[in-house]
PDB file of C-alpha atoms and ligand atoms in Angstrom:
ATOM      1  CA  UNK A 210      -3.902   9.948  21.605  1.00 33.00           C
ATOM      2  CA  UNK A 211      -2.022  11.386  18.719  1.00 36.00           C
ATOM      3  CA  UNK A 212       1.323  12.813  19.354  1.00 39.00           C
ATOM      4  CA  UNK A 213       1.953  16.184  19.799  1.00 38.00           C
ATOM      5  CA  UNK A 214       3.635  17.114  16.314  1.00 39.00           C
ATOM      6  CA  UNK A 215       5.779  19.893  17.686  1.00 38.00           C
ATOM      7  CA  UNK A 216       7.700  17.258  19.760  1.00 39.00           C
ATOM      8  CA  UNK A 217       8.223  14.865  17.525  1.00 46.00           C
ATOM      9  CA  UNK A 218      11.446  14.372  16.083  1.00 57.00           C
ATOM     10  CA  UNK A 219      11.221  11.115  14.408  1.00 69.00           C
ATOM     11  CA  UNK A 220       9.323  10.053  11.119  1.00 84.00           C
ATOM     12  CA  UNK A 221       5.444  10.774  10.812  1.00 86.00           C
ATOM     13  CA  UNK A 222       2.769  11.240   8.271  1.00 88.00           C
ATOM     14  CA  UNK A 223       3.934  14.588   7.064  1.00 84.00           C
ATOM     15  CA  UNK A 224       7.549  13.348   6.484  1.00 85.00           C
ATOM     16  CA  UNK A 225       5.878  10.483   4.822  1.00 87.00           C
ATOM     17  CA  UNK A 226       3.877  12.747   2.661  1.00 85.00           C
ATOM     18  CA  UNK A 227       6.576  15.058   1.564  1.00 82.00           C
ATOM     19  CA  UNK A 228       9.265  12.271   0.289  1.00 82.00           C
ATOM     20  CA  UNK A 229      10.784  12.832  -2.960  1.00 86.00           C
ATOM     21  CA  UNK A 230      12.688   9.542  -4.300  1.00 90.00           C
ATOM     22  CA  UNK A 231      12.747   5.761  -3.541  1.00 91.00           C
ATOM     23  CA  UNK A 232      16.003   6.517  -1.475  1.00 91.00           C
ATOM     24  CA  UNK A 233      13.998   9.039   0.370  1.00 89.00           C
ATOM     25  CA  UNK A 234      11.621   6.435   1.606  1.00 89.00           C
ATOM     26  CA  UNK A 235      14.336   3.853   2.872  1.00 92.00           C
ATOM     27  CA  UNK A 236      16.111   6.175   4.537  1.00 91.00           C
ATOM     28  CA  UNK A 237      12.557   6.680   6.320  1.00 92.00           C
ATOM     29  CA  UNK A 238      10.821   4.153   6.488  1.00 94.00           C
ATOM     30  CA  UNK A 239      14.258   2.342   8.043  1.00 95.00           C
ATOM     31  CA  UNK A 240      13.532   4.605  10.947  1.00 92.00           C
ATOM     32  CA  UNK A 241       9.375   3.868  10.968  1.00 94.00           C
ATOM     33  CA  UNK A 242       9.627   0.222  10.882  1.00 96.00           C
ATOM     34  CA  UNK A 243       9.875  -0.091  14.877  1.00 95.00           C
ATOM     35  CA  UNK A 244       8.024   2.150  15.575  1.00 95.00           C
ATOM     36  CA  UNK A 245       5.141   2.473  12.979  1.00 96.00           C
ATOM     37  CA  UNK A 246       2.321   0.349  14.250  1.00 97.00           C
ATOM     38  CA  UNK A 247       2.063   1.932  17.712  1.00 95.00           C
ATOM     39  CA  UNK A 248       3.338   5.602  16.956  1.00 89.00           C
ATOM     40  CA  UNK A 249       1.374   5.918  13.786  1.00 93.00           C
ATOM     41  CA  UNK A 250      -1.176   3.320  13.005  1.00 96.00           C
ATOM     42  CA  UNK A 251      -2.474   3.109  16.337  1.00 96.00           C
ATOM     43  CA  UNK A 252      -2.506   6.793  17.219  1.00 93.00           C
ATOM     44  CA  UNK A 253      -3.376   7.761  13.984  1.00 94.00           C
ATOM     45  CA  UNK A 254      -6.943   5.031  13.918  1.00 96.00           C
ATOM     46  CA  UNK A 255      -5.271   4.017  10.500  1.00 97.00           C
ATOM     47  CA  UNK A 256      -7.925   1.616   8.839  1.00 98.00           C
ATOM     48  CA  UNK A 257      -7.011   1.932   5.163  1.00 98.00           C
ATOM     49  CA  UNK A 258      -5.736  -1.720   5.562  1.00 98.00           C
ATOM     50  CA  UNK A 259      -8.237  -3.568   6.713  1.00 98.00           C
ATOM     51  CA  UNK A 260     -10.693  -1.413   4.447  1.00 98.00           C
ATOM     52  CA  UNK A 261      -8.098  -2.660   1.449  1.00 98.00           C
ATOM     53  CA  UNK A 262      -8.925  -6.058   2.664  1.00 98.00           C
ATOM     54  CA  UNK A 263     -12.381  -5.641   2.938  1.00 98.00           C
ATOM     55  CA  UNK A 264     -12.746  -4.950  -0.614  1.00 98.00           C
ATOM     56  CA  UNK A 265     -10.496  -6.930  -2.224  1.00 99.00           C
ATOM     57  CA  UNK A 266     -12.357 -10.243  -0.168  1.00 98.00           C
ATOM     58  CA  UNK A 267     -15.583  -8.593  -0.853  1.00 98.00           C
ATOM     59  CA  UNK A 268     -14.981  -8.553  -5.161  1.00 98.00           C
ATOM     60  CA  UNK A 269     -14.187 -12.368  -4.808  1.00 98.00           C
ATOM     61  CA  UNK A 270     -10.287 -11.816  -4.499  1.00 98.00           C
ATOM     62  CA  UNK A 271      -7.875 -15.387  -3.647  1.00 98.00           C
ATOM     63  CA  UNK A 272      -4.503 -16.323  -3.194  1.00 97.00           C
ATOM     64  CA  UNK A 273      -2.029 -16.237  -4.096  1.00 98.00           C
ATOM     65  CA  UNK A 274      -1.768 -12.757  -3.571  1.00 98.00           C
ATOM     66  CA  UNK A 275       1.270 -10.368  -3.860  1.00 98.00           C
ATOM     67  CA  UNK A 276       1.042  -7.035  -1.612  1.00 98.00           C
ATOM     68  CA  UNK A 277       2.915  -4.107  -2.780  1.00 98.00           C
ATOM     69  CA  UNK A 278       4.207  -1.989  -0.158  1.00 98.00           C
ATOM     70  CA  UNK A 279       3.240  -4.031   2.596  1.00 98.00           C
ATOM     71  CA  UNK A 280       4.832  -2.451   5.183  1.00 98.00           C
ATOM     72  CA  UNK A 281       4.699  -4.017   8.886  1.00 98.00           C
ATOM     73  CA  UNK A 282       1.935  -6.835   7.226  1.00 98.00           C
ATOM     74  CA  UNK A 283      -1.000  -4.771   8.738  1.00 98.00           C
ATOM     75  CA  UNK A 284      -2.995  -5.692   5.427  1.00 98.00           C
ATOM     76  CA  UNK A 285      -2.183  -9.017   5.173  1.00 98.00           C
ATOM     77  CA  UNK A 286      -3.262  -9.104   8.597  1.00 98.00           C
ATOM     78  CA  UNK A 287      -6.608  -8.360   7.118  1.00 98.00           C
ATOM     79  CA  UNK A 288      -6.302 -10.402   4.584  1.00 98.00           C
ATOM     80  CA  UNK A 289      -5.794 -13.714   6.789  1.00 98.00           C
ATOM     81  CA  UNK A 290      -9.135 -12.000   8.417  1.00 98.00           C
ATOM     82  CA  UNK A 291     -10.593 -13.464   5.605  1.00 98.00           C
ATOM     83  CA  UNK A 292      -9.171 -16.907   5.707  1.00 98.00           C
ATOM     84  CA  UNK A 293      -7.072 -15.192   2.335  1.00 98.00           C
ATOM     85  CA  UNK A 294      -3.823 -16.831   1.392  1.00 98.00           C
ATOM     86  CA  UNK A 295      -1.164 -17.723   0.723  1.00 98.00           C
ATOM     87  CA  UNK A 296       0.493 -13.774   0.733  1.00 98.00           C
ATOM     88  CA  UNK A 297       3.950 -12.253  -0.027  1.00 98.00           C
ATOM     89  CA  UNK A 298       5.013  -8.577   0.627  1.00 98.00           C
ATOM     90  CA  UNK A 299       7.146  -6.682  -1.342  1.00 98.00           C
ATOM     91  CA  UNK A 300       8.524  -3.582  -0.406  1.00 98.00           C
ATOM     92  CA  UNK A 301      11.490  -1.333  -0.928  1.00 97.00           C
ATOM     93  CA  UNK A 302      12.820  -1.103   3.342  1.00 97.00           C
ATOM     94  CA  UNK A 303      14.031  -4.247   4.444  1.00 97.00           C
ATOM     95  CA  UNK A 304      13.625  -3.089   8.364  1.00 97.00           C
ATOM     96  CA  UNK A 305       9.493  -3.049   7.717  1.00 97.00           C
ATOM     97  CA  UNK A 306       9.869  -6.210   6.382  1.00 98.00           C
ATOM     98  CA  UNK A 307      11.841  -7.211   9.025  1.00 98.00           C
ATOM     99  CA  UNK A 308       8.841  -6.389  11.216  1.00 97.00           C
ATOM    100  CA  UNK A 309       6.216  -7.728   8.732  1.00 98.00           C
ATOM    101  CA  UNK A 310       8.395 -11.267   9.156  1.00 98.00           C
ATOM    102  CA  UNK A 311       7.918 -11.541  12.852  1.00 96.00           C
ATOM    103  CA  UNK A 312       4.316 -11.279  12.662  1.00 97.00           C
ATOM    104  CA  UNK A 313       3.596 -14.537  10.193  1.00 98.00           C
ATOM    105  CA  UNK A 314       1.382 -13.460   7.889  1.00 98.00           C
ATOM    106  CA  UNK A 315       3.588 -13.716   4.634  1.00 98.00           C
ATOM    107  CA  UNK A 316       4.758 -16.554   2.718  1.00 98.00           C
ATOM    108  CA  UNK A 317       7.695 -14.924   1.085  1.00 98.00           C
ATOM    109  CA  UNK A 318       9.158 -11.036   1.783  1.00 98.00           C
ATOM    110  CA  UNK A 319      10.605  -9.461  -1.280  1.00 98.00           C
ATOM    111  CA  UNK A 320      12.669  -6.643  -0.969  1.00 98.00           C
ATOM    112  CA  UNK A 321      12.462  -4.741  -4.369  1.00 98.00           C
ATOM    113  CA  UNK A 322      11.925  -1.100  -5.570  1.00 97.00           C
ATOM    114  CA  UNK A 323       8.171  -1.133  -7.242  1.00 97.00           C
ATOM    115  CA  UNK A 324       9.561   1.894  -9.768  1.00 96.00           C
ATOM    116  CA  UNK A 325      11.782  -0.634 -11.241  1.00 96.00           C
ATOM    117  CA  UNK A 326      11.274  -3.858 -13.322  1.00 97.00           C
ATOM    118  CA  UNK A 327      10.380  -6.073 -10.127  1.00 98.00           C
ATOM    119  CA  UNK A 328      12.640  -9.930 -10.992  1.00 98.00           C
ATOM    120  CA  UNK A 329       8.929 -11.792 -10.701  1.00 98.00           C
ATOM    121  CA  UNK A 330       7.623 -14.086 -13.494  1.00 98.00           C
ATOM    122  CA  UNK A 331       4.624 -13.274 -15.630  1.00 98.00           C
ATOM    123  CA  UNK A 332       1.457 -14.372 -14.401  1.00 98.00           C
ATOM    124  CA  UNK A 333       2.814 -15.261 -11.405  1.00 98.00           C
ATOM    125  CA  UNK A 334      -0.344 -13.967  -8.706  1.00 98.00           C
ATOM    126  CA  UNK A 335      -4.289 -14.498  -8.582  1.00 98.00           C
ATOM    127  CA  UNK A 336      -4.688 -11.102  -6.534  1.00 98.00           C
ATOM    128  CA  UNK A 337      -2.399  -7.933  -6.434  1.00 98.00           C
ATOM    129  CA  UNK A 338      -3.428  -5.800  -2.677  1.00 98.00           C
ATOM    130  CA  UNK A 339      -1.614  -2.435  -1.649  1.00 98.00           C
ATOM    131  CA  UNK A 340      -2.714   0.096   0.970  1.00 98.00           C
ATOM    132  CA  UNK A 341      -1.007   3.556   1.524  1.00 97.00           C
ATOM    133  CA  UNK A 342       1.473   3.021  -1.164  1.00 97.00           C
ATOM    134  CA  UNK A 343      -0.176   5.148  -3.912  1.00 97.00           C
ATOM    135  CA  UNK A 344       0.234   8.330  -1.775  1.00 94.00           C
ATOM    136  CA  UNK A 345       2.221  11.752  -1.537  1.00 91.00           C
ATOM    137  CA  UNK A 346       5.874  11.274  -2.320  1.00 85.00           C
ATOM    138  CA  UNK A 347       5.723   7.677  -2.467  1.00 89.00           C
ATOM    139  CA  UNK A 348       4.805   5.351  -5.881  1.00 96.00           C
ATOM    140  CA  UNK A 349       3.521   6.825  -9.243  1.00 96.00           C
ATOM    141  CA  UNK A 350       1.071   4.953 -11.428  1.00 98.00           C
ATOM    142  CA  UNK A 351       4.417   3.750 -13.839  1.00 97.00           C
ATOM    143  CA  UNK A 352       4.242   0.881 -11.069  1.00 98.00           C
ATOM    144  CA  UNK A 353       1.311  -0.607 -12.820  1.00 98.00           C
ATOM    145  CA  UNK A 354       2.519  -1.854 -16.013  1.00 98.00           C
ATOM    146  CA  UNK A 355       5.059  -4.430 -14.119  1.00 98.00           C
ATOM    147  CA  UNK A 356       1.961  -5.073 -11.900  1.00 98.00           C
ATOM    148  CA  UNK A 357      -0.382  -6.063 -14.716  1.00 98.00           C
ATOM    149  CA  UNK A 358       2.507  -8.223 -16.015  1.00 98.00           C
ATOM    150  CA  UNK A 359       3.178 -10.483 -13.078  1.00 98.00           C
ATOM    151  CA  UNK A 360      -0.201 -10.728 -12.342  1.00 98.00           C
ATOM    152  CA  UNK A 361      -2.313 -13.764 -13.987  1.00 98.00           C
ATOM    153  CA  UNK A 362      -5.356 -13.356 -16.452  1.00 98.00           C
ATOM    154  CA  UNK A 363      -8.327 -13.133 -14.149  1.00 98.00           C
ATOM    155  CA  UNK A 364      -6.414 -11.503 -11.393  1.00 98.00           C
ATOM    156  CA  UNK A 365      -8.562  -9.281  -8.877  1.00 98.00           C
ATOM    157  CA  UNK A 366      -6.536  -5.956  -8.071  1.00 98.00           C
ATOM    158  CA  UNK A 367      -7.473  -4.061  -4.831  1.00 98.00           C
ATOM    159  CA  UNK A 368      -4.792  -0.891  -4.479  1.00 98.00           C
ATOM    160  CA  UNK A 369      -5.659   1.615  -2.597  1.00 98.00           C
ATOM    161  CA  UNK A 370      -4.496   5.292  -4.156  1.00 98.00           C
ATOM    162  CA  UNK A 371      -4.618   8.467  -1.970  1.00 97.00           C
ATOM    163  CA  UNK A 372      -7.828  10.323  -3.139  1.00 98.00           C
ATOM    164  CA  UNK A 373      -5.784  13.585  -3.462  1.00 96.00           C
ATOM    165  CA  UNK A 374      -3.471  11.890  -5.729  1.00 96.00           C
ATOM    166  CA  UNK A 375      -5.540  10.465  -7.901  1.00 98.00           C
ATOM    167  CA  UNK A 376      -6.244  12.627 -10.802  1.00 97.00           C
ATOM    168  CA  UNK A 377      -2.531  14.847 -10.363  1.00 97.00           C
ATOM    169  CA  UNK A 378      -0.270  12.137 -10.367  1.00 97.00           C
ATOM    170  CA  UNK A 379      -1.734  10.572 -13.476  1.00 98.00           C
ATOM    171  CA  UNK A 380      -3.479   7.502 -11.727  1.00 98.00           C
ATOM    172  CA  UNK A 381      -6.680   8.128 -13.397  1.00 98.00           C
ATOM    173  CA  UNK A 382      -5.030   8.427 -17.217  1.00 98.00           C
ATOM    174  CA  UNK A 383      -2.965   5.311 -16.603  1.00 98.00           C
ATOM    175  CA  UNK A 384      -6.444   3.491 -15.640  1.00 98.00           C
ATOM    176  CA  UNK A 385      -7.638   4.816 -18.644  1.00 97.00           C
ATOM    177  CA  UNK A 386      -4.546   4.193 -20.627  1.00 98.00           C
ATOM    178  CA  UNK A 387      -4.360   0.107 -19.848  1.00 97.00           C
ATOM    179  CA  UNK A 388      -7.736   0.170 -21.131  1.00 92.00           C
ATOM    180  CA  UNK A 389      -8.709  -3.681 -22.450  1.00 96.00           C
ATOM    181  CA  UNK A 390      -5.965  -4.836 -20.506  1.00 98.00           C
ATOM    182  CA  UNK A 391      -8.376  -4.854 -17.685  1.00 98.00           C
ATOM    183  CA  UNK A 392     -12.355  -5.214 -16.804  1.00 98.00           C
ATOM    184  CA  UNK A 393     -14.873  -4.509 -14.320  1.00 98.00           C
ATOM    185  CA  UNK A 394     -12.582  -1.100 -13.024  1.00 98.00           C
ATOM    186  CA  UNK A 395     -14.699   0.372  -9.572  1.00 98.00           C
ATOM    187  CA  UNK A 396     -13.434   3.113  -7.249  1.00 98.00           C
ATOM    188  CA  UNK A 397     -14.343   2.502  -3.783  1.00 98.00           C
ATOM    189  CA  UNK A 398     -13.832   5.969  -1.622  1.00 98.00           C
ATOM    190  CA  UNK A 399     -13.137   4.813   1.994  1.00 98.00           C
ATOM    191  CA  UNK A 400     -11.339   6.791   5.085  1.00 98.00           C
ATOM    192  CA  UNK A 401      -8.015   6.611   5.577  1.00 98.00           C
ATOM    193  CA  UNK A 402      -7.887   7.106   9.725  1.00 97.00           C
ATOM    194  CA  UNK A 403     -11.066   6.865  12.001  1.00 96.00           C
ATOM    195  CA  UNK A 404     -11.892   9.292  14.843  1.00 93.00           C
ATOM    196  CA  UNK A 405      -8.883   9.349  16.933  1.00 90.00           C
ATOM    197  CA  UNK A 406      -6.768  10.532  14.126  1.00 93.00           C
ATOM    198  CA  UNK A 407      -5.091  13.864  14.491  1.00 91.00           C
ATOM    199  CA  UNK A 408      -7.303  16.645  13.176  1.00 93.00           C
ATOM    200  CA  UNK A 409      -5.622  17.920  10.045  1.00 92.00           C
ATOM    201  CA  UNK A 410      -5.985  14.279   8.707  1.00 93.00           C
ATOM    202  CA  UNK A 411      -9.207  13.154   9.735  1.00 93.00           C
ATOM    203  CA  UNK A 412     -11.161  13.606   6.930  1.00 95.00           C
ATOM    204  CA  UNK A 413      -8.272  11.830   4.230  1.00 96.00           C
ATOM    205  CA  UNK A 414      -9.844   9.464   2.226  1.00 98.00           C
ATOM    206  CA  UNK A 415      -8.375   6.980  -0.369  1.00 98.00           C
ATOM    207  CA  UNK A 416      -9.466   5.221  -3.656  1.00 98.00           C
ATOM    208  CA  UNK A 417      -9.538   1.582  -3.637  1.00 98.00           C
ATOM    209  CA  UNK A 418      -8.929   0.640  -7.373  1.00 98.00           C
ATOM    210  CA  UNK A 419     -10.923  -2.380  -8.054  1.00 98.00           C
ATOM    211  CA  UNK A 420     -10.236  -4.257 -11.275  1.00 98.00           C
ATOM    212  CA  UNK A 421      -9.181  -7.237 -12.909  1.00 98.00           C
ATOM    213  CA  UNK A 422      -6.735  -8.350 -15.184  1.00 98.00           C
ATOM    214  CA  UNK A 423      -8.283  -9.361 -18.799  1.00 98.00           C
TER     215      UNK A 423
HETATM  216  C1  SAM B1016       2.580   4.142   4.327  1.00 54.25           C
HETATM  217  S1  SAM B1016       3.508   2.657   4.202  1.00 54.25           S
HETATM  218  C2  SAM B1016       2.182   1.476   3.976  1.00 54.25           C
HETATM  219  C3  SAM B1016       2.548   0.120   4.505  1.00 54.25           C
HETATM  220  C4  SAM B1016       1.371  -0.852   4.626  1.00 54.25           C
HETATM  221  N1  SAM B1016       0.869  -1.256   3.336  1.00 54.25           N
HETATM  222  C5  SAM B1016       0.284  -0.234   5.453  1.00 54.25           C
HETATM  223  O1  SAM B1016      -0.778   0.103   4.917  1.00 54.25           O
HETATM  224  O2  SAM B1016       0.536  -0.080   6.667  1.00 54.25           O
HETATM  225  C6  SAM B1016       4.222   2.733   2.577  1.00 54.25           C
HETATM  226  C7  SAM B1016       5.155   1.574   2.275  1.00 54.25           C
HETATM  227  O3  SAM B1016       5.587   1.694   0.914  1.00 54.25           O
HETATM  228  C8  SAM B1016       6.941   1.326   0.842  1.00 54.25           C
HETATM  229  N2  SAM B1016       7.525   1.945  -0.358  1.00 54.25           N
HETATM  230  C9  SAM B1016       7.751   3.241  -0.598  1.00 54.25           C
HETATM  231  N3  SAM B1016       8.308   3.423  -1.804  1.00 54.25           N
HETATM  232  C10 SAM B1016       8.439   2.177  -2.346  1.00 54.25           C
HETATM  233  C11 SAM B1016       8.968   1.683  -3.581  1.00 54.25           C
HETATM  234  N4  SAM B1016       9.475   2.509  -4.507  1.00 54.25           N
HETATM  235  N5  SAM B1016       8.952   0.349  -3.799  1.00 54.25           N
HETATM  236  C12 SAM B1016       8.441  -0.504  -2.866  1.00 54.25           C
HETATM  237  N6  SAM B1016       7.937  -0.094  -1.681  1.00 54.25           N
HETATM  238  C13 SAM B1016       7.933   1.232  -1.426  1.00 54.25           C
HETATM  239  C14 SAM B1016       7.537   1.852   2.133  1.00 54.25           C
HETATM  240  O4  SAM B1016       8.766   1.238   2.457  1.00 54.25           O
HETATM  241  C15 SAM B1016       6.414   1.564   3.123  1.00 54.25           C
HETATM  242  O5  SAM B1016       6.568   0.319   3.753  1.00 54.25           O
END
């Protein structure tokens, strides 16, 4: 069952939604990372990930893969779904990595701010996967130019951006702005949370950006 919202005192969605700054999200996301897979993505029916991996597996994606934002690993959970591998996480709180680690699923855990110039070689992955990254108050579409760098020619994208966000955070004219520098762009809508999600997010859905690197 969801939590009652007026008891809760620790992080959830709407804190999530309403961070400002990179710092912002440490300091919250330090607090999540125990916490996270039972109090939110199981309460909350959160399928975004596996719907993330899905897609990328469905377009043909393969190792190795880098996911941004990974979190506690629930999309490279997916991912290994799919027999999809090797993967490495990146993400800015070391104490979600810290729970992503436990769980296996990664090759390598990268802890690294995706606003900033990210110390990864060019051409460096054959897929680039996020889920619930590309949301309220988290990362801006300035992310993708490093992205599109360290990823290899022929490299199958699958990020998922929060449908709300899409347009007024500039994600579409950034997708429009790379323009050559990718091919065969799709937008996948999918929900973010199934049934059992609290009310006043039920209906959120995402955009899984679907592209590859020319
Ligand atoms: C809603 S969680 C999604 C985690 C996982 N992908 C999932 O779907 O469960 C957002 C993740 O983005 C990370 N994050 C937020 N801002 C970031 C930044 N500037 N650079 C890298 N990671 C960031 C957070 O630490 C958090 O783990």
């Amino acid at each position: 069952m969801p939590e009652n919202k007026d008891s809760h005192e620790g992080p959830d969605l709407d804190a999530a939604y309403a961070l400002k700054t990179p710092e912002d999200s440490v300091r919250l996301y330090r607090d999540w990372a125990a916490s996270y897979d039972s109090d939110f993505a199981s309460s909350m029916d959160y399928r975004l990930p596996q719907a993330v991996a899905d897609a990328f597996a469905a377009a043909g994606g393969a190792g190795p893969v880098l996911d941004v934002g990974a979190g506690t690993g629930l999309l490279a959970e997916g991912l290994a779904r799919h027999g999809i591998g090797p993967v490495d996480a990146l993400d800015i709180s070391a104490e979600m990595l810290e729970t992503a680690r436990g769980k296996g699923f990664y090759r390598e855990l990268m802890q690294a701010d995706l606003t900033q110039g990210l110390s990864i070689a060019d051409d460096s992955y054959g897929g680039i996967t996020s889920s619930g990254t590309f949301t309220h108050g988290h990362v801006g579409p300035e992310a993708l130019d490093e992205l599109m760098r360290i990823a290899r020619p022929g490299a199958r994208f699958a990020l998922s951006i929060n449908a709300a966000v899409y347009r007024e955070a500039g994600f579409a004219a950034k997708l429009d702005s790379l323009g050559g520098a990718l091919r065969d762009l799709r937008l996948e809508e999918v929900p973010i949370y199934g049934a059992a999600a609290d009310p006043a997010h039920r209906g959120d859905t995402a955009l899984v950006a679907l592209f590859v690197k020319a």
